[in-house]
CSV table of N, CA and C in Angstrom, one decimal:
chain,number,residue,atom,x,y,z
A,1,UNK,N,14.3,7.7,-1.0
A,1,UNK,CA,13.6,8.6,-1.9
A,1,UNK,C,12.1,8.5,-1.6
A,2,UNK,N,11.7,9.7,-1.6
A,2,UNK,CA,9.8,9.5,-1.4
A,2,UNK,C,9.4,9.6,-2.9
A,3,UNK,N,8.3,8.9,-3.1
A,3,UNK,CA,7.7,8.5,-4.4
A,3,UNK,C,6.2,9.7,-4.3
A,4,UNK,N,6.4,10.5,-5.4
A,4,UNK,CA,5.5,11.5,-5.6
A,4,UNK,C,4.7,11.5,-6.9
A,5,UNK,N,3.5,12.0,-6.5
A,5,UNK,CA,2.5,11.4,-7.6
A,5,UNK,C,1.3,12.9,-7.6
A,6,UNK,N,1.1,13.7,-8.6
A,6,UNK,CA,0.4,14.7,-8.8
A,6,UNK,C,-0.7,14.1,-9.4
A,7,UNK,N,-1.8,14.4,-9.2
A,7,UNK,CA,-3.1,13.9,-10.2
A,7,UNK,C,-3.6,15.3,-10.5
A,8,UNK,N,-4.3,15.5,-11.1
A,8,UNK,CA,-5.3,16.4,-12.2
A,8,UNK,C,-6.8,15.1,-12.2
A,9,UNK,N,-8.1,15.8,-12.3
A,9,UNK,CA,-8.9,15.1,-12.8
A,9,UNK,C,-8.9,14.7,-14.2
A,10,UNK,N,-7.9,15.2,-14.9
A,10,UNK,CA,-7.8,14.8,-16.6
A,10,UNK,C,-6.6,13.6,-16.8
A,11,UNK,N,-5.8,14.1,-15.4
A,11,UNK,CA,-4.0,13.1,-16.2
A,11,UNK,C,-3.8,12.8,-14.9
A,12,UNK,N,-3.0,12.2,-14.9
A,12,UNK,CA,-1.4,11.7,-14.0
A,12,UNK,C,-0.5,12.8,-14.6
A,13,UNK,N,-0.2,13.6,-13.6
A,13,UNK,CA,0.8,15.0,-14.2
A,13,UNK,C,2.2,14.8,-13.9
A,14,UNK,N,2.7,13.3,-12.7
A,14,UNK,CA,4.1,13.6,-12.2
A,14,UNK,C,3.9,12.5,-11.8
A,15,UNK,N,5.0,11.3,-11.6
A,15,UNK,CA,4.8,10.3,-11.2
A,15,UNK,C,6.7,10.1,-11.0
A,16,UNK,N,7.4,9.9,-9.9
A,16,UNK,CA,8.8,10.2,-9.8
A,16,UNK,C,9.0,9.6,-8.2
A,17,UNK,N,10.0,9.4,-8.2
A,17,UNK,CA,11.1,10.1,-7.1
A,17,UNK,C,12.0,11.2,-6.7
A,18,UNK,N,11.4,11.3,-5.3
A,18,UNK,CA,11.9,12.7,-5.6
A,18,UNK,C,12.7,12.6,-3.7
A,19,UNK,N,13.6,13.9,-3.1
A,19,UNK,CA,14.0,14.0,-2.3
A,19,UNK,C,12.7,14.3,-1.2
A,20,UNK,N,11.9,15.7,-1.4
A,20,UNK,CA,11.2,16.2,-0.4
A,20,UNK,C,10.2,17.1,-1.6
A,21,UNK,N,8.4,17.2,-1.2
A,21,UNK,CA,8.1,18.1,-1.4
A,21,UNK,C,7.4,19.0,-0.2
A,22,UNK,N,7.2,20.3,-0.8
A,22,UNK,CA,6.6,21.3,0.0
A,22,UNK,C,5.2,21.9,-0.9
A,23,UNK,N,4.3,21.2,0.3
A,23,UNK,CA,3.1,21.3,-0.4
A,23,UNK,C,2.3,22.9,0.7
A,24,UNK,N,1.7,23.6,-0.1
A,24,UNK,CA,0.5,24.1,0.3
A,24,UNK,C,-0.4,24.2,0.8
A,25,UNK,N,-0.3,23.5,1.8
A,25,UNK,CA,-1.9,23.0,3.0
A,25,UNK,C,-2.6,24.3,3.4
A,26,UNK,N,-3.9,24.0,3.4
A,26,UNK,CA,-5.2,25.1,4.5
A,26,UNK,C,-4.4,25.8,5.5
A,27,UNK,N,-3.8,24.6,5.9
A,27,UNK,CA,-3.5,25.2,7.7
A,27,UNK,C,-1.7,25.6,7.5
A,28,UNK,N,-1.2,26.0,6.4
A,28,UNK,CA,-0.1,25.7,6.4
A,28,UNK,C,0.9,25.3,5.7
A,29,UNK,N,2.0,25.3,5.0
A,29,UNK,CA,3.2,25.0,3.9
A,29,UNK,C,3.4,23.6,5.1
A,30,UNK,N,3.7,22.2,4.4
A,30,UNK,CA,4.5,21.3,4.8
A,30,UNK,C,5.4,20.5,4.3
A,31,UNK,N,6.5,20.0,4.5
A,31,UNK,CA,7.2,19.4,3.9
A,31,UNK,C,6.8,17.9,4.4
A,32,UNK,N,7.2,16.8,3.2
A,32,UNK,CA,7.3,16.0,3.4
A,32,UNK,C,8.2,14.9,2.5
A,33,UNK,N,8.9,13.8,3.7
A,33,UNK,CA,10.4,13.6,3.4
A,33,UNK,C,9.9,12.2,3.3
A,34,UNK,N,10.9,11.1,2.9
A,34,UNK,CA,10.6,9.8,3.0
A,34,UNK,C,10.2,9.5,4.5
A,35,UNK,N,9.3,8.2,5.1
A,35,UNK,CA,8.9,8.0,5.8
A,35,UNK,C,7.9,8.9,6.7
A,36,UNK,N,7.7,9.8,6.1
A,36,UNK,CA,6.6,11.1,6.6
A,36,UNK,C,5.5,9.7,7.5
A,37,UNK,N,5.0,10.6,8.5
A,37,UNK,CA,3.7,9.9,9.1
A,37,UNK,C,2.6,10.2,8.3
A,38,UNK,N,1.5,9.0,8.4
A,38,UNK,CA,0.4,9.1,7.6
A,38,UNK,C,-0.3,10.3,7.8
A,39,UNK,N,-0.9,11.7,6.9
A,39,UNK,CA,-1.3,12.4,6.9
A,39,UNK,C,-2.6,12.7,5.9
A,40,UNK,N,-3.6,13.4,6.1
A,40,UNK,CA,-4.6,13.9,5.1
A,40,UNK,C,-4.3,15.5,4.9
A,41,UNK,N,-4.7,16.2,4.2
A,41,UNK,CA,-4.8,17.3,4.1
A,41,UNK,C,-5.5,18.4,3.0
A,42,UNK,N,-6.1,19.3,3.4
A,42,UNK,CA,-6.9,19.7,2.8
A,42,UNK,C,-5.6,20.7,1.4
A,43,UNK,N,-5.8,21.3,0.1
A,43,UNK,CA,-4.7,22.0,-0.5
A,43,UNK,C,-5.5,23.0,-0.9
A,44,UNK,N,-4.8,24.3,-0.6
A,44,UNK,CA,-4.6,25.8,-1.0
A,44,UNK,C,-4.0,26.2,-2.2
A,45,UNK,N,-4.4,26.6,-3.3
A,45,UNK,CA,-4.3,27.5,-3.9
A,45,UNK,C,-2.4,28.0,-4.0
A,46,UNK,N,-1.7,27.6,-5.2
A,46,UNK,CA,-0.3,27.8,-4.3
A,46,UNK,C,0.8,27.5,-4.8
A,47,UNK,N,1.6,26.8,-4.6
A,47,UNK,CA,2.9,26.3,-5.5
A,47,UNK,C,3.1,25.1,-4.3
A,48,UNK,N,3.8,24.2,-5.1
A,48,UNK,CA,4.2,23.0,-5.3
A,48,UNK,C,5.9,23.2,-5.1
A,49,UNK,N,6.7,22.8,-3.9
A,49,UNK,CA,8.5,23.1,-4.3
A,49,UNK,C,8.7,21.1,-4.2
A,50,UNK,N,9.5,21.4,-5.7
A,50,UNK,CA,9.7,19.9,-5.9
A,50,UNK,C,11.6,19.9,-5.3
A,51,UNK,N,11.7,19.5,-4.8
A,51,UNK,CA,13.1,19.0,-4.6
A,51,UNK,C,14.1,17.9,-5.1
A,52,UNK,N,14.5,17.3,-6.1
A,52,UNK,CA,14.7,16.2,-6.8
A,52,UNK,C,15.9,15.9,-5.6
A,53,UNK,N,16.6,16.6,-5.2
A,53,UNK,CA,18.3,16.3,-4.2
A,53,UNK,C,18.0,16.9,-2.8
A,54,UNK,N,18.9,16.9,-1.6
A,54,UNK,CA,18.7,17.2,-0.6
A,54,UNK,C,20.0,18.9,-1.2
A,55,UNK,N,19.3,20.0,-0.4
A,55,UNK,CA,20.0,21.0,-0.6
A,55,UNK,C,19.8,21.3,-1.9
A,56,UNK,N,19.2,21.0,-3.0
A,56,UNK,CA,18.9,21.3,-4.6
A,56,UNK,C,18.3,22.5,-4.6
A,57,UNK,N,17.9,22.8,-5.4
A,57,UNK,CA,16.9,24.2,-5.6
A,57,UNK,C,16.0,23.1,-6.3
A,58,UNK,N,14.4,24.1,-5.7
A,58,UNK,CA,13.5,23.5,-6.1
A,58,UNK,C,12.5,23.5,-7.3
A,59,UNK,N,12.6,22.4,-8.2
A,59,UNK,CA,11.2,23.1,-9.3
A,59,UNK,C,10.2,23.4,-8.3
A,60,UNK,N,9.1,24.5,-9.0
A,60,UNK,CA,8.1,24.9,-8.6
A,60,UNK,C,7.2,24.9,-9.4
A,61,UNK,N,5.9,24.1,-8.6
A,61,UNK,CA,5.0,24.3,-9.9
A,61,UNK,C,3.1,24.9,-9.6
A,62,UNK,N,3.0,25.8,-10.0
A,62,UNK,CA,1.3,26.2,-9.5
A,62,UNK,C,0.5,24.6,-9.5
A,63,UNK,N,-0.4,25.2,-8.1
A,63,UNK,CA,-1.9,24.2,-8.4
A,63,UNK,C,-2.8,25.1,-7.9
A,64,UNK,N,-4.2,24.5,-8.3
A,64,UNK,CA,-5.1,24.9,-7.9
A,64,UNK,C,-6.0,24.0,-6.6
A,65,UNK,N,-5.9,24.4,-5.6
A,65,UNK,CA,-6.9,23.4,-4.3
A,65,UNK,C,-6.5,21.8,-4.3
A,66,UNK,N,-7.4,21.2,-3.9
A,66,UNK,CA,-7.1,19.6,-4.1
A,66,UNK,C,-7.0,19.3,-2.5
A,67,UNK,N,-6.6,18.3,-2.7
A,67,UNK,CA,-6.1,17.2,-1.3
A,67,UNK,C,-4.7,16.8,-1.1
A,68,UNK,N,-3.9,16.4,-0.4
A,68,UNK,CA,-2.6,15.6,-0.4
A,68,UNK,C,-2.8,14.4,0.5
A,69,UNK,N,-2.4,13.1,0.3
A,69,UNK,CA,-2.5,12.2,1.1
A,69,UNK,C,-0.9,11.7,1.5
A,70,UNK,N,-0.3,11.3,2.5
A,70,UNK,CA,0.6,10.7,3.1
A,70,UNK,C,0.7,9.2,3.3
A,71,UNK,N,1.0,8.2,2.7
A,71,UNK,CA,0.6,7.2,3.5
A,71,UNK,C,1.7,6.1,2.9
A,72,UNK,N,2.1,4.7,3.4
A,72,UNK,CA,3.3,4.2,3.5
A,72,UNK,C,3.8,4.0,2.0
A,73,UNK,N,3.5,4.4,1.2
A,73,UNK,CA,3.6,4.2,-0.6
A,73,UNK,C,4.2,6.0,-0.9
A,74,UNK,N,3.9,6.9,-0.6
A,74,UNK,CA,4.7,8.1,-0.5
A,74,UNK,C,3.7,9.1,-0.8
A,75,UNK,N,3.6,10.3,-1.3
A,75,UNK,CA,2.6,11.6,-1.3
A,75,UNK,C,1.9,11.6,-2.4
A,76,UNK,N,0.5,11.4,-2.9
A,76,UNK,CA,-0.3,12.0,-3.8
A,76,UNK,C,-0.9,13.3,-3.3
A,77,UNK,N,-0.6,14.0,-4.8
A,77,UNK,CA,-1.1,15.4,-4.3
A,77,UNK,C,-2.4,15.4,-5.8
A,78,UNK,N,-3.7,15.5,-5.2
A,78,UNK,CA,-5.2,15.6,-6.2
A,78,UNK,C,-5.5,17.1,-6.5
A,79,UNK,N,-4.9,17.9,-7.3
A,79,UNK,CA,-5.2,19.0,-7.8
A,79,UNK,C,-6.5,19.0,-8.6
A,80,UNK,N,-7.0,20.2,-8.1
A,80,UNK,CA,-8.3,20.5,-9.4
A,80,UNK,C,-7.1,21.2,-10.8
A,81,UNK,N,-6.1,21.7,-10.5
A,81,UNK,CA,-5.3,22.1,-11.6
A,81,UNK,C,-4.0,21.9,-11.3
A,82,UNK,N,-3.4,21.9,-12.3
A,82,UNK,CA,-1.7,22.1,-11.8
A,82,UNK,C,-1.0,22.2,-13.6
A,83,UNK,N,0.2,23.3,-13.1
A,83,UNK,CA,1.0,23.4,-14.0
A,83,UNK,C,0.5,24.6,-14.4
């Protein structure tokens, strides 16, 4: 399971395990699965698909811009907003 973590400058909005999310990037929608390679990325304006199962339907959840980081502890995603 990849370990997912949303921040807000006010909260910790989501802190879980989850199967896969599909984040919003500048350059692009990406997914990212356990063992993803270390990545930076800028975030667009957009929705968030949370996947808790493989093949599940996805919660979706608005943000606003931010960053996503990849790295061997699993995906923080730094929203100026979410939810």
């Amino acid at each position: 399971m990849l370990h997912f973590e949303l921040v807000t400058p006010e909260k910790l909005v989501r802190s879980e395990e989850v199967h896969m999310v599909v984040v919003p990037g500048t350059e692009g929608d990406f997914g990212v699965l356990e063992g993803h390679a270390p990545l930076m990325s800028t975030v667009r304006d957009g929705v968030l698909q949370i996947f808790r199962t493989a093949g599940g339907e996805p919660e979706t959840l608005p943000i606003v811009g931010g960053f996503a980081e990849v790295n061997d502890r699993g995906l923080t995603v730094l929203a100026e907003q979410a939810g």
